[in-house]
Coordinates of C-alpha atoms and ligand atoms in Angstrom, one line a residue:
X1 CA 160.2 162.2 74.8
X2 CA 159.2 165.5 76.3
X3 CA 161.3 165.4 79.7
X4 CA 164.9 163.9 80.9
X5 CA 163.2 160.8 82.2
X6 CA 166.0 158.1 84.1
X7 CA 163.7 155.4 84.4
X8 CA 160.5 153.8 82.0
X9 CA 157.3 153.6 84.1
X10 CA 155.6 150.4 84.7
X11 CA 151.7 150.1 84.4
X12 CA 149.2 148.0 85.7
X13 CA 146.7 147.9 82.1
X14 CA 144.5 145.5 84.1
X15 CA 141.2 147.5 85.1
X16 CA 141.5 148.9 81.2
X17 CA 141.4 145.5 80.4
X18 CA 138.2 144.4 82.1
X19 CA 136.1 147.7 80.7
X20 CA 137.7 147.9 77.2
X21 CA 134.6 147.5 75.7
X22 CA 132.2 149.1 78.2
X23 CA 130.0 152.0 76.9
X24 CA 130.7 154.2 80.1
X25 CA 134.5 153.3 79.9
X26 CA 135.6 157.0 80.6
X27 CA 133.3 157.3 83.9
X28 CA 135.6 154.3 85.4
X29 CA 137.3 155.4 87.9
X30 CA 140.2 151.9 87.9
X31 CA 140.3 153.0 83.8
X32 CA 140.8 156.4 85.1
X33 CA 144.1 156.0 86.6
X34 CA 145.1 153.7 83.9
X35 CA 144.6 156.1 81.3
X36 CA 146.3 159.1 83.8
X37 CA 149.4 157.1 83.5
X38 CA 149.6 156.2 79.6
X39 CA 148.9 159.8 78.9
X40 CA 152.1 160.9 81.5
X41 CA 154.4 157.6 79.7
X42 CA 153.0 158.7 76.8
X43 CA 154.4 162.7 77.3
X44 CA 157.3 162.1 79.7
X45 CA 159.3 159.2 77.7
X46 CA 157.1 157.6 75.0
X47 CA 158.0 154.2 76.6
X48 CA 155.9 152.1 79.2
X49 CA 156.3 148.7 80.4
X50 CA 152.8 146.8 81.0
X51 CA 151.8 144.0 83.4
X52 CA 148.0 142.8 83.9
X53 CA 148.3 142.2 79.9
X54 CA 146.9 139.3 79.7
X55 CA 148.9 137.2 77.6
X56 CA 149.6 133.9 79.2
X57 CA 153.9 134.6 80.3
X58 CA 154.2 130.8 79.2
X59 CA 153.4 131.9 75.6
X60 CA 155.6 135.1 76.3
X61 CA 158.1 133.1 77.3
X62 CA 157.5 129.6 74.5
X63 CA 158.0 132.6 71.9
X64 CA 161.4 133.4 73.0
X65 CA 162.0 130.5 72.9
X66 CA 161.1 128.4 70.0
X67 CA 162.8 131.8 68.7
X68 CA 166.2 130.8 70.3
X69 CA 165.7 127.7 68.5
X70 CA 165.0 128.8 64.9
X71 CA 168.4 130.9 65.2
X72 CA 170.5 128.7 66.9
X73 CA 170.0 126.2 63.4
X74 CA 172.6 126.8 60.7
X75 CA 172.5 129.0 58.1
X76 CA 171.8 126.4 55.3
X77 CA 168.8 126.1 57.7
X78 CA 167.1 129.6 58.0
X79 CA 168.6 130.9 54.5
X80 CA 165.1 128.6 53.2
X81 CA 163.0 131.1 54.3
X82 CA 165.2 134.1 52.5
X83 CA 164.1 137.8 52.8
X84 CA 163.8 139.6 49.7
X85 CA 161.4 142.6 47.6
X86 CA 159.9 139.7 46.0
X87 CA 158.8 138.1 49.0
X88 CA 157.3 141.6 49.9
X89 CA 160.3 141.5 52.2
X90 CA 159.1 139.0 54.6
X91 CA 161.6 135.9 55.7
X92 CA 165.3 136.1 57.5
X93 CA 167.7 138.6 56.6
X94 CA 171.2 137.5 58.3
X95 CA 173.5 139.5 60.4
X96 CA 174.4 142.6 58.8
X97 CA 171.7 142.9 56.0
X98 CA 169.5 145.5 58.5
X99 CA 170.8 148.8 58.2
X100 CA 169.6 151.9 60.2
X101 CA 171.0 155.1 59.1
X102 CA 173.7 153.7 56.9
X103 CA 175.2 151.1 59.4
X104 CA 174.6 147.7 59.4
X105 CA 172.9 146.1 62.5
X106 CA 174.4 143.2 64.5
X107 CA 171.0 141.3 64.6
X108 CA 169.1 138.4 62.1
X109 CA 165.3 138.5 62.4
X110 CA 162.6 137.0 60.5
X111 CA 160.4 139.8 59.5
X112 CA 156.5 139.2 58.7
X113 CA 153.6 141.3 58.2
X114 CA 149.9 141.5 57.4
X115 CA 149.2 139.8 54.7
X116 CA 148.9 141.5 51.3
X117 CA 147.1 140.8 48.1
X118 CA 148.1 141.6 44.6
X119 CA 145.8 144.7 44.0
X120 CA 144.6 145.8 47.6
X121 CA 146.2 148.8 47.9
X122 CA 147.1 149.6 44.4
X123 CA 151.0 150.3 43.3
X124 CA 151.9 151.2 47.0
X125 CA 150.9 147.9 48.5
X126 CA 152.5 145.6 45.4
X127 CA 155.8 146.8 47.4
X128 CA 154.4 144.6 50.5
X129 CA 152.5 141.8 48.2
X130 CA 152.8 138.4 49.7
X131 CA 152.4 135.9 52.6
X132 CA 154.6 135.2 55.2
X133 CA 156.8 132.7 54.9
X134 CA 157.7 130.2 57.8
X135 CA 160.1 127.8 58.9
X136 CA 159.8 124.2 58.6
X137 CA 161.6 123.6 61.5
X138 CA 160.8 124.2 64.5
X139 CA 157.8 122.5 63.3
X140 CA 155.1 124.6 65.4
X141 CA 156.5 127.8 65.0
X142 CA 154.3 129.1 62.5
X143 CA 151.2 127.8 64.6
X144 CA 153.0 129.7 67.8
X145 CA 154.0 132.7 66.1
X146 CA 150.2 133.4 64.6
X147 CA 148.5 133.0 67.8
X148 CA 150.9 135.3 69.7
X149 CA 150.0 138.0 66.8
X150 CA 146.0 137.6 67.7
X151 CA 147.4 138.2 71.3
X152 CA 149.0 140.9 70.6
X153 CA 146.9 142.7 67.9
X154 CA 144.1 142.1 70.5
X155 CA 146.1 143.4 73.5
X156 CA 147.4 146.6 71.5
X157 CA 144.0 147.6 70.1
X158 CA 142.9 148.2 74.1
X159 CA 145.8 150.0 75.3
X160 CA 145.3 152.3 72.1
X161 CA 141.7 153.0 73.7
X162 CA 143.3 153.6 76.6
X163 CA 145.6 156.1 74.6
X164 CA 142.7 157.2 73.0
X165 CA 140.8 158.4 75.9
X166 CA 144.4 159.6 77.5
X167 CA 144.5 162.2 74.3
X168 CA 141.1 163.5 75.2
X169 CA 139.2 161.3 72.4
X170 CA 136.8 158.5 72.5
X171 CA 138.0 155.4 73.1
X172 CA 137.3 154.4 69.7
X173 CA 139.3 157.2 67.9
X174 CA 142.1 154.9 66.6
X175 CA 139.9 152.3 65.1
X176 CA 138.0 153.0 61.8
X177 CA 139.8 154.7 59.0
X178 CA 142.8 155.0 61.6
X179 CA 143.2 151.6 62.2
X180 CA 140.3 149.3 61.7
X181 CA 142.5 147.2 60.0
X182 CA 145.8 147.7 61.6
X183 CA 149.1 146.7 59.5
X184 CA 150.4 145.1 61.6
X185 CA 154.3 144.0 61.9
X186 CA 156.0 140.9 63.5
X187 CA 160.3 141.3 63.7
X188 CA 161.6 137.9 65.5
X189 CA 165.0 139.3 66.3
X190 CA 168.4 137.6 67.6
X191 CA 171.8 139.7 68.9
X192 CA 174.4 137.6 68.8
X193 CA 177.1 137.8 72.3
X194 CA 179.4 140.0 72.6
X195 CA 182.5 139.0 71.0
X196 CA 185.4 138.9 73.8
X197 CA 187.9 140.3 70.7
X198 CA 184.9 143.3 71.2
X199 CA 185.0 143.0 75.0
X200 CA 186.9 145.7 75.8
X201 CA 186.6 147.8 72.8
X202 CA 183.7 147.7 71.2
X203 CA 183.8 149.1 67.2
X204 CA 181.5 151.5 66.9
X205 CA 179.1 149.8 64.5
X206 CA 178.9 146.8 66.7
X207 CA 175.5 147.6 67.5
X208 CA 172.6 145.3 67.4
X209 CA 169.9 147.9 66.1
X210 CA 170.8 151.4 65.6
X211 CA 169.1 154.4 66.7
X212 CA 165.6 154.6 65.1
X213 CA 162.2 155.3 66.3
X214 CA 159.0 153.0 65.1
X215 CA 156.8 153.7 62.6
X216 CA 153.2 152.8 63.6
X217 CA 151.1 153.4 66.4
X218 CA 152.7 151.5 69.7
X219 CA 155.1 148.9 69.6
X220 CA 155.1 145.7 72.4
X221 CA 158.4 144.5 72.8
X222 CA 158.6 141.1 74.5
X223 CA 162.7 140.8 75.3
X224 CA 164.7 138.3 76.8
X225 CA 164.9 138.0 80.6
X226 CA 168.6 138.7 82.2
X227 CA 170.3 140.9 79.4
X228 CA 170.0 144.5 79.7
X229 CA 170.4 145.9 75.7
X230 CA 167.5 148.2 75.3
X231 CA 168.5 151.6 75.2
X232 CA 165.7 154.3 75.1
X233 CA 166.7 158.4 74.2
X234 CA 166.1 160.8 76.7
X235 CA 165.6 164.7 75.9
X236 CA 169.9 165.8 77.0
X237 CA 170.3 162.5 74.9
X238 CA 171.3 160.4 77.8
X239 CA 170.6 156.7 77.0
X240 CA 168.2 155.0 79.4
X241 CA 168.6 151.5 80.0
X242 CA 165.0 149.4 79.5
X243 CA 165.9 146.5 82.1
X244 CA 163.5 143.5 81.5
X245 CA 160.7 142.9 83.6
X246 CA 160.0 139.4 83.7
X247 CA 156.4 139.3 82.2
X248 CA 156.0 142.6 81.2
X249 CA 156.4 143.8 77.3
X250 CA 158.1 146.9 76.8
X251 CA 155.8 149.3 75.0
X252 CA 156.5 152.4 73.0
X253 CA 155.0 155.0 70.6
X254 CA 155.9 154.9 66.9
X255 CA 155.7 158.1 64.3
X256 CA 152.1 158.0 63.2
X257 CA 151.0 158.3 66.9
X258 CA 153.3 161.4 67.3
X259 CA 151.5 162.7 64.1
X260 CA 148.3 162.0 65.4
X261 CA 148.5 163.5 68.7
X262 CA 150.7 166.6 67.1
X263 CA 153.2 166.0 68.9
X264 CA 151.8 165.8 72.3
X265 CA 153.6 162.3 72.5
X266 CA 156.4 162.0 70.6
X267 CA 158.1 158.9 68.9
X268 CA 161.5 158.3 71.1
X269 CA 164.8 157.1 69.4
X270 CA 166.0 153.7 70.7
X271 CA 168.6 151.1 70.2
X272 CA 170.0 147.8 70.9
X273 CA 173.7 147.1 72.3
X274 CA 174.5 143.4 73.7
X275 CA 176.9 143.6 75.6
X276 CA 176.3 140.5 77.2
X277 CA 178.2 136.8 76.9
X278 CA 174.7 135.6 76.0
X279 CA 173.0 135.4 72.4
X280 CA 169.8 137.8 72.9
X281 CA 166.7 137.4 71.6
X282 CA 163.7 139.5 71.3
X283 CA 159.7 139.7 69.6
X284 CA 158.8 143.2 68.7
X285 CA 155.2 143.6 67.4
X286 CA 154.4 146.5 66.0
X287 CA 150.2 147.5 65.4
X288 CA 150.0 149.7 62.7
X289 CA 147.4 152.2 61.4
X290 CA 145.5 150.9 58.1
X291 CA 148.0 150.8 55.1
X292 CA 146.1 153.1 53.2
X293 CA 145.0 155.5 56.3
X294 CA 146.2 159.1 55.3
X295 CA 147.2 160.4 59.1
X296 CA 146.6 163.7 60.3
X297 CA 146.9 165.3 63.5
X298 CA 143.4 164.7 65.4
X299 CA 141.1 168.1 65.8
X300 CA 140.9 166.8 69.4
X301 CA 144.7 166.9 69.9
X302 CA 144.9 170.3 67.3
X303 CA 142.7 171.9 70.0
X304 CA 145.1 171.2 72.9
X305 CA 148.1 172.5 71.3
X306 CA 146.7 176.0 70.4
X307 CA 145.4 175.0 66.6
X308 CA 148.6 174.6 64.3
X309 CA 149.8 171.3 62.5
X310 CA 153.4 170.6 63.9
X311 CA 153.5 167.3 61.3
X312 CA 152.9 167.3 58.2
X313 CA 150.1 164.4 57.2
X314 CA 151.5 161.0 56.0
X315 CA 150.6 157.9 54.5
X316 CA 151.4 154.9 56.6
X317 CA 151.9 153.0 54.0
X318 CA 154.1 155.6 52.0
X319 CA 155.7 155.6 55.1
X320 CA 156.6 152.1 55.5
X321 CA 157.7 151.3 51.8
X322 CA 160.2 154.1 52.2
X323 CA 161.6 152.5 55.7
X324 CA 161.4 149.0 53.7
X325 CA 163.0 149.8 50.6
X326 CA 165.7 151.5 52.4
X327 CA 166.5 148.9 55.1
X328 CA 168.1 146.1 53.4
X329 CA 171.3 145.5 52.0
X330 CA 171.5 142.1 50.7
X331 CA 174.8 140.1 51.5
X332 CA 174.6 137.3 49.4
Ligands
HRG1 N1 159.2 148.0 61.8 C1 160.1 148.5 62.6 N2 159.8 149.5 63.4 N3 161.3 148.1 62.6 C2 162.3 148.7 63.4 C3 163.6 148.4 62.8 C4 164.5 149.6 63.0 C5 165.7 149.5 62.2 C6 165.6 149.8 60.8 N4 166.8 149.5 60.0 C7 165.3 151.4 60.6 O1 166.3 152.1 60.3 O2 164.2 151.8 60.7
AKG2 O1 165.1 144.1 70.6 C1 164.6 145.0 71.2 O2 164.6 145.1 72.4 C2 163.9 146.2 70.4 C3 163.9 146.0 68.9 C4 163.5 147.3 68.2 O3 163.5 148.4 68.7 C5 162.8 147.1 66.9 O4 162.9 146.1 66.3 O5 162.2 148.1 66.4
FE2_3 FE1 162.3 149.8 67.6

C-alpha cells in the first residue's frame, strides 16, 4: 500500500480470462488494460475487487451459504471436526482460539489446506501432515467446498499471469518452482453480531480478525453481501472500508508477492470488525507459492527498483508453520 488510497478499485478480469493461455497474450490489447490496472491495484492499495471471474455467483453465493449453515449448528456439532497440530491444524477452531498479534479474534472458521503427506516435504511439512477433515452435516459440504477450491485455484492462477505480465515478466513467471503446485489455503470464517451490551462501546479486542496481512501470493475473498466489516490499511493508516460487491471477490496481495516483486507491491494490513446486528460470514482462499519454493525477489522486478534486495528470501513453507504454530490458543 504505496499511496493514501480511499477507495479499492474494481476490475473487469474478463478479456484476461479469454487469452490466459494464448501465446501472444502480451500483444492483446483487452489483456492490456487488464493487466494496466492489476499492476496500479497492485502499487496503489494491494487490494482489488474482480468481476468477469468466472465463477458461477450461485456457487459464490451456495458457499456462503451452506457456510451459514455449518455454523449456525451447535457446538457439540462442529467441535467433531476439532482443529488441532495433530490434524496438521485443519478443522474448526471456536470463537476466541485465532489470535493475531496476541489478541484473540471474534470469529470460528474451519480451516483446510493442501493436502500433505507424511514425508513430502521433510520435517517442515510433518507440521502440515494430514487431510482435511469435513463435516458430516451439511451433508454436501465437503463436495461444495472442493469444487469451489478448483474454482478458485483455477481463477487465481490467471490473475497471477495477469500479475505476472503487470510486473514486467512472462506470464508464466509464477508457475514452476514459484508455484506450480500452489499451497493453497481455504479459511470458512463466521463473525458473530454485534453484541448490543457492545453496541455502544465496543471493548477493544472485540474484533473479528485483527490486523494482519496474508501470507501467500493473492488472496480472493468471497464475503457476505450487506455487512460492511472489511477494513483495508491505507499508508496515514486510515482504515478503508471494502463494501461488498455483490458478485465480486475481494482480492489482495499476500507477503511472498511483496517479496517477489521487492516491494513494488506491497502486502496491506487488514482486519475484520462486525459491527453489524447480523452473524457474518465469509470464504477466504488463499493460492500459495509451492511449500518448498525458497522466494526471492525476481531479477525482473530487482531491475526496476535500481538492483538491491529490499526482503530478505523466505521459505513459504517456513513461513507458514511459524504463522501456524503461532496462531492458536486452544480453549478447551
Ligand atoms: N492464512 C491466512 N492468511 N490467514 C489469515 C488469518 C489472519 C489471522 C492470523 N491469526 C494471523 O495473525 O496471521
Ligand atoms: O472475512 C474477511 O472479509 C477477510 C478475512 C481475512 O482477512 C483472512 O482470513 O485472512
Ligand atoms: Fe486476511
Amino acid at each position: 500500500m504505496a499511496t493514501d488510497f480511499k477507495s479499492i478499485p474494481l476490475i473487469d478480469v474478463s478479456p484476461l480470462l479469454e487469452k490466459w493461455d494464448h501465446p501472444n497474450i502480451g500483444q492483446d490489447e483487452g489483456v492490456a488494460q487488464v493487466v494496466r490496472q492489476l499492476d496500479q491495484a497492485c502499487r496503489e492499495a494491494g487490494f482489488f475487487y474482480v468481476k468477469g471471474h468466472g465463477v458461477p455467483v450461485s456457487l459464490m453465493k451456495e458457499i456462503k451459504s451452506i457456510t451459514r449453515e455449518y455454523f449456525h449448528q451447535p457446538y457439540e456439532e462442529k467441535i467433531k471436526i476439532k482443529l488441532s497440530a495433530s490434524t496438521g491444524y485443519r478443522g474448526y477452531q471456536r470463537i476466541g482460539e485465532n489470535i493475531t498479534k496476541g489478541i484473540p479474534d471474534i470469529h470460528e472458521a474451519i480451516d483446510c489446506y493442501r493436502e500433505v503427506e507424511h514425508g513430502m516435504y521433510g520435517d517442515l511439512g510433518d507440521v502440515m501432515q494430514g487431510s482435511n477433515i469435513w463435516p458430516s452435516n451439511p451433508p454436501n459440504f465437503k463436495q461444495l467446498m472442493d469444487e469451489y477450491i478448483d474454482r478458485c485455484t483455477d481463477l487465481s492462477r490467471k490473475i497471477m499471469r495477469g500479475i505476472s505480465l503487470a510486473l514486467g515478466g512472462p506470464a508464466n513467471e509464477m508457475e514452476g518452482e514459484i508455484g506450480g503446485d500452489p499451497f493453497w489455503v481455504l479459511r470458512i470464517i463466521g463473525y458473530p453480531a454485534a453484541s448490543i451490551s457492545n453496541g455502544h462501546d465496543k471493548a477493544e479486542n472485540d474484533v473479528g480478525c485483527g490486523a494482519h496481512t496474508d501470507y501467500g501470493l493473492l488472496t480472493l475473498v468471497n464475503q457476505d453481501d450487506d455487512i460492511v466489516a472489511l477494513q483495508v490499511r491505507n499508508k496515514s493508516g486510515e482504515w478503508i472500508s471494502a463494501p461488498p460487491i455483490p458478485g465480486t471477490f475481494v482480492c489482495n496481495i499476500g507477503d511472498m508477492l511483496k517479496i517477489l516483486s521487492n516491494g513494488i507491491y506491497e502486502s496491506t494490513l487488514h482486519r475484520v470488525i462486525n459491527n453489524s446486528p447480523k452473524y457474518r460470514v465469509s470464504v477466504a482462499y488463499f493460492y500459495e507459492p509451492n511449500f518448498d519454493a525458497a522466494i526471492e525477489p525476481l531479477d525482473v522486478c530487482l531491475r526496476k527498483t535500481g538492483g538491491t534486495k529490499n526482503f530478505e528470501g523466505a521459505v513459504y513453507g517456513k513461513h507458514l508453520v511459524s504463522k501456524v504454530t503461532t496462531n492458536f490458543v486452544m480453549l478447551d
